[in-house]
């Protein structure tokens, strides 16, 4: 523990005394201690996917059974918004919901707070992250310093017209429109209905993550 503390102190001294600007490249490791559910590893969201629980056609369920990442693909989302919303319902509420009343809320880790401290000290130039969890946005670091290469759950938009959808209204719609396949929320509806864009009316509203089959930002 002493050697680890010493190493941290040395990094802090370098940052404060020798660095004029800092760029962070981050991945899943910075969010592990927040309890963010894993997608790809054994036992993760894709590995445990049960297409039969999702509101989808038989063709779509077969596609998801063959390749679980199809649940977050443009091919399915373009015609059926619901599998994406049902799969990520508790995760989205945990990121976007009110932390004072959402039991499943996720919070930034010490790594995220450290990046905010660098910003406060005038050192932060940019954060490049492949994480979609949106925890960077919860620290108060300005959005123009965040580059989410795979998109983010930190904001909601329409995939068709790109207009933003208020997070509080989206969470309300999730609770009222989308069933809970994990049986966590007893007040969730028994069947799902789509959520329409407030601007163009398309059923393409979701957090601003990059779907398979779509271009990176």
PDB file of C-alpha atoms in Angstrom:
ATOM      1  CA  UNK A   1       0.000   0.000   0.000  1.00  0.00           C
ATOM      2  CA  UNK A   2       2.877   2.368   0.850  1.00  0.00           C
ATOM      3  CA  UNK A   3       4.528   1.821  -2.522  1.00  0.00           C
ATOM      4  CA  UNK A   4       1.205   2.489  -4.280  1.00  0.00           C
ATOM      5  CA  UNK A   5       0.739   5.723  -2.331  1.00  0.00           C
ATOM      6  CA  UNK A   6       4.273   6.764  -3.209  1.00  0.00           C
ATOM      7  CA  UNK A   7       3.617   6.098  -6.909  1.00  0.00           C
ATOM      8  CA  UNK A   8       0.438   8.202  -6.815  1.00  0.00           C
ATOM      9  CA  UNK A   9       2.291  11.022  -5.124  1.00  0.00           C
ATOM     10  CA  UNK A  10       4.975  10.941  -7.809  1.00  0.00           C
ATOM     11  CA  UNK A  11       2.333  11.139 -10.558  1.00  0.00           C
ATOM     12  CA  UNK A  12       0.698  14.070  -8.767  1.00  0.00           C
ATOM     13  CA  UNK A  13       4.028  15.881  -8.496  1.00  0.00           C
ATOM     14  CA  UNK A  14       4.722  15.409 -12.210  1.00  0.00           C
ATOM     15  CA  UNK A  15       1.275  16.685 -13.145  1.00  0.00           C
ATOM     16  CA  UNK A  16       1.471  19.732 -10.900  1.00  0.00           C
ATOM     17  CA  UNK A  17       5.101  20.664 -11.514  1.00  0.00           C
ATOM     18  CA  UNK A  18       5.944  19.530 -15.031  1.00  0.00           C
ATOM     19  CA  UNK A  19       2.747  19.294 -17.104  1.00  0.00           C
ATOM     20  CA  UNK A  20       1.040  22.154 -18.881  1.00  0.00           C
ATOM     21  CA  UNK A  21      -1.808  20.024 -20.224  1.00  0.00           C
ATOM     22  CA  UNK A  22      -3.080  16.482 -19.821  1.00  0.00           C
ATOM     23  CA  UNK A  23      -4.963  14.198 -22.231  1.00  0.00           C
ATOM     24  CA  UNK A  24      -6.709  11.065 -20.926  1.00  0.00           C
ATOM     25  CA  UNK A  25      -7.389   7.918 -22.973  1.00  0.00           C
ATOM     26  CA  UNK A  26      -9.843   5.818 -20.978  1.00  0.00           C
ATOM     27  CA  UNK A  27     -11.574   2.458 -21.220  1.00  0.00           C
ATOM     28  CA  UNK A  28     -13.653   0.100 -19.096  1.00  0.00           C
ATOM     29  CA  UNK A  29     -11.152   0.034 -16.216  1.00  0.00           C
ATOM     30  CA  UNK A  30     -12.065   3.528 -14.992  1.00  0.00           C
ATOM     31  CA  UNK A  31     -15.716   2.497 -14.495  1.00  0.00           C
ATOM     32  CA  UNK A  32     -15.320  -0.967 -12.946  1.00  0.00           C
ATOM     33  CA  UNK A  33     -15.641   0.249  -9.361  1.00  0.00           C
ATOM     34  CA  UNK A  34     -18.893   2.049 -10.235  1.00  0.00           C
ATOM     35  CA  UNK A  35     -20.569  -1.334 -10.740  1.00  0.00           C
ATOM     36  CA  UNK A  36     -21.248  -0.745 -14.439  1.00  0.00           C
ATOM     37  CA  UNK A  37     -22.490  -4.035 -15.961  1.00  0.00           C
ATOM     38  CA  UNK A  38     -20.106  -5.678 -18.379  1.00  0.00           C
ATOM     39  CA  UNK A  39     -21.179  -6.259 -21.986  1.00  0.00           C
ATOM     40  CA  UNK A  40     -18.662  -8.609 -23.574  1.00  0.00           C
ATOM     41  CA  UNK A  41     -17.101 -10.822 -20.907  1.00  0.00           C
ATOM     42  CA  UNK A  42     -18.485 -14.256 -19.899  1.00  0.00           C
ATOM     43  CA  UNK A  43     -21.574 -13.643 -17.813  1.00  0.00           C
ATOM     44  CA  UNK A  44     -21.939 -10.167 -19.295  1.00  0.00           C
ATOM     45  CA  UNK A  45     -24.932  -8.563 -20.984  1.00  0.00           C
ATOM     46  CA  UNK A  46     -24.358 -10.181 -24.385  1.00  0.00           C
ATOM     47  CA  UNK A  47     -23.465 -13.594 -22.959  1.00  0.00           C
ATOM     48  CA  UNK A  48     -26.661 -13.721 -20.899  1.00  0.00           C
ATOM     49  CA  UNK A  49     -28.954 -12.215 -23.541  1.00  0.00           C
ATOM     50  CA  UNK A  50     -32.349 -13.974 -23.786  1.00  0.00           C
ATOM     51  CA  UNK A  51     -33.975 -12.898 -27.059  1.00  0.00           C
ATOM     52  CA  UNK A  52     -37.218 -14.652 -26.157  1.00  0.00           C
ATOM     53  CA  UNK A  53     -37.842 -12.030 -23.445  1.00  0.00           C
ATOM     54  CA  UNK A  54     -37.561  -9.117 -25.850  1.00  0.00           C
ATOM     55  CA  UNK A  55     -40.353  -7.535 -27.879  1.00  0.00           C
ATOM     56  CA  UNK A  56     -39.198  -8.659 -31.324  1.00  0.00           C
ATOM     57  CA  UNK A  57     -40.197 -10.692 -34.341  1.00  0.00           C
ATOM     58  CA  UNK A  58     -39.042 -14.299 -34.652  1.00  0.00           C
ATOM     59  CA  UNK A  59     -36.602 -13.233 -37.373  1.00  0.00           C
ATOM     60  CA  UNK A  60     -35.115 -10.586 -35.073  1.00  0.00           C
ATOM     61  CA  UNK A  61     -34.872 -13.066 -32.188  1.00  0.00           C
ATOM     62  CA  UNK A  62     -33.031 -15.565 -34.382  1.00  0.00           C
ATOM     63  CA  UNK A  63     -30.618 -12.817 -35.435  1.00  0.00           C
ATOM     64  CA  UNK A  64     -29.939 -11.941 -31.786  1.00  0.00           C
ATOM     65  CA  UNK A  65     -29.501 -15.611 -30.863  1.00  0.00           C
ATOM     66  CA  UNK A  66     -26.869 -15.986 -33.605  1.00  0.00           C
ATOM     67  CA  UNK A  67     -25.117 -12.723 -32.719  1.00  0.00           C
ATOM     68  CA  UNK A  68     -26.073 -11.021 -29.436  1.00  0.00           C
ATOM     69  CA  UNK A  69     -24.643  -7.687 -30.613  1.00  0.00           C
ATOM     70  CA  UNK A  70     -27.545  -7.545 -33.074  1.00  0.00           C
ATOM     71  CA  UNK A  71     -29.665  -6.250 -30.178  1.00  0.00           C
ATOM     72  CA  UNK A  72     -27.774  -2.954 -30.467  1.00  0.00           C
ATOM     73  CA  UNK A  73     -27.543  -2.884 -34.255  1.00  0.00           C
ATOM     74  CA  UNK A  74     -29.062  -0.373 -36.652  1.00  0.00           C
ATOM     75  CA  UNK A  75     -30.595  -3.217 -38.693  1.00  0.00           C
ATOM     76  CA  UNK A  76     -32.949  -4.043 -35.809  1.00  0.00           C
ATOM     77  CA  UNK A  77     -33.259  -0.624 -34.179  1.00  0.00           C
ATOM     78  CA  UNK A  78     -34.306   1.027 -37.454  1.00  0.00           C
ATOM     79  CA  UNK A  79     -37.483  -1.047 -37.521  1.00  0.00           C
ATOM     80  CA  UNK A  80     -37.856  -1.963 -33.837  1.00  0.00           C
ATOM     81  CA  UNK A  81     -36.672   0.313 -31.045  1.00  0.00           C
ATOM     82  CA  UNK A  82     -37.839  -1.919 -28.214  1.00  0.00           C
ATOM     83  CA  UNK A  83     -35.142  -4.637 -27.856  1.00  0.00           C
ATOM     84  CA  UNK A  84     -32.502  -1.954 -27.291  1.00  0.00           C
ATOM     85  CA  UNK A  85     -34.636  -0.126 -24.722  1.00  0.00           C
ATOM     86  CA  UNK A  86     -35.682  -3.307 -22.896  1.00  0.00           C
ATOM     87  CA  UNK A  87     -32.145  -4.679 -22.678  1.00  0.00           C
ATOM     88  CA  UNK A  88     -30.662  -1.458 -21.315  1.00  0.00           C
ATOM     89  CA  UNK A  89     -33.638  -0.162 -19.307  1.00  0.00           C
ATOM     90  CA  UNK A  90     -32.112  -0.399 -15.783  1.00  0.00           C
ATOM     91  CA  UNK A  91     -28.705   0.692 -17.061  1.00  0.00           C
ATOM     92  CA  UNK A  92     -30.137   3.792 -18.732  1.00  0.00           C
ATOM     93  CA  UNK A  93     -32.192   4.705 -15.660  1.00  0.00           C
ATOM     94  CA  UNK A  94     -29.088   4.256 -13.509  1.00  0.00           C
ATOM     95  CA  UNK A  95     -27.088   6.663 -15.664  1.00  0.00           C
ATOM     96  CA  UNK A  96     -29.735   9.207 -16.630  1.00  0.00           C
ATOM     97  CA  UNK A  97     -32.104   9.075 -13.658  1.00  0.00           C
ATOM     98  CA  UNK A  98     -32.205  11.217 -10.538  1.00  0.00           C
ATOM     99  CA  UNK A  99     -29.548   9.785  -8.149  1.00  0.00           C
ATOM    100  CA  UNK A 100     -31.573  10.933  -5.133  1.00  0.00           C
ATOM    101  CA  UNK A 101     -34.453   8.592  -5.952  1.00  0.00           C
ATOM    102  CA  UNK A 102     -33.092   5.926  -8.321  1.00  0.00           C
ATOM    103  CA  UNK A 103     -31.851   2.901  -6.374  1.00  0.00           C
ATOM    104  CA  UNK A 104     -29.775   1.684  -9.324  1.00  0.00           C
ATOM    105  CA  UNK A 105     -27.993   5.015  -9.908  1.00  0.00           C
ATOM    106  CA  UNK A 106     -24.355   4.892 -10.972  1.00  0.00           C
ATOM    107  CA  UNK A 107     -21.800   7.442  -9.828  1.00  0.00           C
ATOM    108  CA  UNK A 108     -18.400   8.586 -11.120  1.00  0.00           C
ATOM    109  CA  UNK A 109     -15.370   6.751  -9.733  1.00  0.00           C
ATOM    110  CA  UNK A 110     -12.184   8.207  -8.273  1.00  0.00           C
ATOM    111  CA  UNK A 111     -10.697   8.051 -11.769  1.00  0.00           C
ATOM    112  CA  UNK A 112     -13.455  10.297 -13.080  1.00  0.00           C
ATOM    113  CA  UNK A 113     -13.071  12.670 -10.142  1.00  0.00           C
ATOM    114  CA  UNK A 114      -9.315  12.835 -10.760  1.00  0.00           C
ATOM    115  CA  UNK A 115      -9.975  13.978 -14.325  1.00  0.00           C
ATOM    116  CA  UNK A 116     -12.309  16.666 -12.975  1.00  0.00           C
ATOM    117  CA  UNK A 117      -9.569  17.820 -10.585  1.00  0.00           C
ATOM    118  CA  UNK A 118      -7.206  18.145 -13.549  1.00  0.00           C
ATOM    119  CA  UNK A 119      -9.833  20.320 -15.230  1.00  0.00           C
ATOM    120  CA  UNK A 120     -10.200  22.475 -12.125  1.00  0.00           C
ATOM    121  CA  UNK A 121      -6.423  22.914 -12.022  1.00  0.00           C
ATOM    122  CA  UNK A 122      -6.406  24.101 -15.637  1.00  0.00           C
ATOM    123  CA  UNK A 123      -4.513  21.022 -16.833  1.00  0.00           C
ATOM    124  CA  UNK A 124      -7.172  19.058 -18.705  1.00  0.00           C
ATOM    125  CA  UNK A 125      -6.994  19.354 -22.467  1.00  0.00           C
ATOM    126  CA  UNK A 126      -9.215  16.446 -23.529  1.00  0.00           C
ATOM    127  CA  UNK A 127     -10.708  13.123 -22.453  1.00  0.00           C
ATOM    128  CA  UNK A 128     -10.983  10.457 -25.126  1.00  0.00           C
ATOM    129  CA  UNK A 129     -13.053   7.509 -23.942  1.00  0.00           C
ATOM    130  CA  UNK A 130     -14.380   4.341 -25.499  1.00  0.00           C
ATOM    131  CA  UNK A 131     -16.844   3.948 -22.617  1.00  0.00           C
ATOM    132  CA  UNK A 132     -20.513   4.581 -23.275  1.00  0.00           C
ATOM    133  CA  UNK A 133     -21.540   4.787 -19.613  1.00  0.00           C
ATOM    134  CA  UNK A 134     -21.657   8.587 -19.551  1.00  0.00           C
ATOM    135  CA  UNK A 135     -20.078   8.889 -16.109  1.00  0.00           C
ATOM    136  CA  UNK A 136     -17.655  11.497 -17.466  1.00  0.00           C
ATOM    137  CA  UNK A 137     -20.628  13.817 -18.018  1.00  0.00           C
ATOM    138  CA  UNK A 138     -21.642  13.509 -14.346  1.00  0.00           C
ATOM    139  CA  UNK A 139     -18.414  15.109 -13.104  1.00  0.00           C
ATOM    140  CA  UNK A 140     -19.137  18.509 -14.594  1.00  0.00           C
ATOM    141  CA  UNK A 141     -16.238  18.412 -17.065  1.00  0.00           C
ATOM    142  CA  UNK A 142     -17.309  20.582 -20.045  1.00  0.00           C
ATOM    143  CA  UNK A 143     -18.784  18.572 -22.917  1.00  0.00           C
ATOM    144  CA  UNK A 144     -16.352  20.121 -25.400  1.00  0.00           C
ATOM    145  CA  UNK A 145     -13.505  18.391 -23.553  1.00  0.00           C
ATOM    146  CA  UNK A 146     -15.130  14.953 -23.826  1.00  0.00           C
ATOM    147  CA  UNK A 147     -14.732  12.787 -26.923  1.00  0.00           C
ATOM    148  CA  UNK A 148     -16.849   9.622 -26.607  1.00  0.00           C
ATOM    149  CA  UNK A 149     -15.679   7.555 -29.551  1.00  0.00           C
ATOM    150  CA  UNK A 150     -18.514   5.028 -29.229  1.00  0.00           C
ATOM    151  CA  UNK A 151     -21.123   7.573 -28.210  1.00  0.00           C
ATOM    152  CA  UNK A 152     -22.546   7.970 -24.724  1.00  0.00           C
ATOM    153  CA  UNK A 153     -25.477   7.222 -22.468  1.00  0.00           C
ATOM    154  CA  UNK A 154     -24.941  10.646 -20.952  1.00  0.00           C
ATOM    155  CA  UNK A 155     -27.382  12.310 -23.358  1.00  0.00           C
ATOM    156  CA  UNK A 156     -30.440  11.227 -25.343  1.00  0.00           C
ATOM    157  CA  UNK A 157     -31.190  12.016 -28.965  1.00  0.00           C
ATOM    158  CA  UNK A 158     -33.176  10.886 -31.993  1.00  0.00           C
ATOM    159  CA  UNK A 159     -31.236   8.653 -34.355  1.00  0.00           C
ATOM    160  CA  UNK A 160     -33.163  10.135 -37.297  1.00  0.00           C
ATOM    161  CA  UNK A 161     -33.167  13.915 -36.810  1.00  0.00           C
ATOM    162  CA  UNK A 162     -30.481  14.109 -34.062  1.00  0.00           C
ATOM    163  CA  UNK A 163     -32.596  16.437 -31.905  1.00  0.00           C
ATOM    164  CA  UNK A 164     -31.898  16.033 -28.195  1.00  0.00           C
ATOM    165  CA  UNK A 165     -34.511  14.528 -25.882  1.00  0.00           C
ATOM    166  CA  UNK A 166     -34.628  15.774 -22.248  1.00  0.00           C
ATOM    167  CA  UNK A 167     -33.159  13.121 -19.951  1.00  0.00           C
ATOM    168  CA  UNK A 168     -35.897  13.473 -17.328  1.00  0.00           C
ATOM    169  CA  UNK A 169     -38.646  13.017 -19.915  1.00  0.00           C
ATOM    170  CA  UNK A 170     -36.828  10.040 -21.422  1.00  0.00           C
ATOM    171  CA  UNK A 171     -36.556   8.352 -18.009  1.00  0.00           C
ATOM    172  CA  UNK A 172     -40.242   8.971 -17.415  1.00  0.00           C
ATOM    173  CA  UNK A 173     -41.050   7.427 -20.808  1.00  0.00           C
ATOM    174  CA  UNK A 174     -38.798   4.432 -20.057  1.00  0.00           C
ATOM    175  CA  UNK A 175     -40.633   3.774 -16.798  1.00  0.00           C
ATOM    176  CA  UNK A 176     -44.070   4.158 -18.372  1.00  0.00           C
ATOM    177  CA  UNK A 177     -43.517   2.602 -21.815  1.00  0.00           C
ATOM    178  CA  UNK A 178     -40.879  -0.120 -21.507  1.00  0.00           C
ATOM    179  CA  UNK A 179     -41.274  -3.426 -19.690  1.00  0.00           C
ATOM    180  CA  UNK A 180     -38.650  -4.665 -17.239  1.00  0.00           C
ATOM    181  CA  UNK A 181     -37.224  -7.983 -18.469  1.00  0.00           C
ATOM    182  CA  UNK A 182     -35.104  -8.216 -15.298  1.00  0.00           C
ATOM    183  CA  UNK A 183     -38.163  -8.071 -12.991  1.00  0.00           C
ATOM    184  CA  UNK A 184     -36.597  -5.381 -10.816  1.00  0.00           C
ATOM    185  CA  UNK A 185     -39.282  -2.715 -11.195  1.00  0.00           C
ATOM    186  CA  UNK A 186     -42.708  -3.933 -10.073  1.00  0.00           C
ATOM    187  CA  UNK A 187     -44.336  -0.781 -11.457  1.00  0.00           C
ATOM    188  CA  UNK A 188     -43.077  -1.363 -15.018  1.00  0.00           C
ATOM    189  CA  UNK A 189     -45.673  -2.096 -17.711  1.00  0.00           C
ATOM    190  CA  UNK A 190     -46.258  -5.687 -18.796  1.00  0.00           C
ATOM    191  CA  UNK A 191     -45.824  -4.817 -22.469  1.00  0.00           C
ATOM    192  CA  UNK A 192     -43.654  -2.241 -24.184  1.00  0.00           C
ATOM    193  CA  UNK A 193     -44.699   0.605 -26.456  1.00  0.00           C
ATOM    194  CA  UNK A 194     -42.272   2.750 -28.494  1.00  0.00           C
ATOM    195  CA  UNK A 195     -41.005   6.195 -27.494  1.00  0.00           C
ATOM    196  CA  UNK A 196     -41.429   8.833 -30.207  1.00  0.00           C
ATOM    197  CA  UNK A 197     -39.109  11.739 -30.942  1.00  0.00           C
ATOM    198  CA  UNK A 198     -40.577  15.025 -29.713  1.00  0.00           C
ATOM    199  CA  UNK A 199     -39.455  16.758 -32.906  1.00  0.00           C
ATOM    200  CA  UNK A 200     -39.888  14.406 -35.875  1.00  0.00           C
ATOM    201  CA  UNK A 201     -42.083  11.701 -34.330  1.00  0.00           C
ATOM    202  CA  UNK A 202     -39.789   8.819 -35.333  1.00  0.00           C
ATOM    203  CA  UNK A 203     -39.492   5.853 -32.964  1.00  0.00           C
ATOM    204  CA  UNK A 204     -35.717   6.259 -32.945  1.00  0.00           C
ATOM    205  CA  UNK A 205     -35.106   7.888 -29.554  1.00  0.00           C
ATOM    206  CA  UNK A 206     -32.296   6.430 -27.446  1.00  0.00           C
ATOM    207  CA  UNK A 207     -29.111   7.444 -25.664  1.00  0.00           C
ATOM    208  CA  UNK A 208     -26.475   8.727 -28.073  1.00  0.00           C
ATOM    209  CA  UNK A 209     -24.517   5.475 -28.334  1.00  0.00           C
ATOM    210  CA  UNK A 210     -23.200   4.251 -31.676  1.00  0.00           C
ATOM    211  CA  UNK A 211     -25.172   1.300 -33.031  1.00  0.00           C
ATOM    212  CA  UNK A 212     -23.502  -1.495 -34.957  1.00  0.00           C
ATOM    213  CA  UNK A 213     -23.815  -0.576 -38.611  1.00  0.00           C
ATOM    214  CA  UNK A 214     -23.556   3.169 -37.961  1.00  0.00           C
ATOM    215  CA  UNK A 215     -20.544   5.463 -38.259  1.00  0.00           C
ATOM    216  CA  UNK A 216     -18.429   6.616 -35.321  1.00  0.00           C
ATOM    217  CA  UNK A 217     -18.821  10.297 -34.422  1.00  0.00           C
TER     218      UNK A 217
END
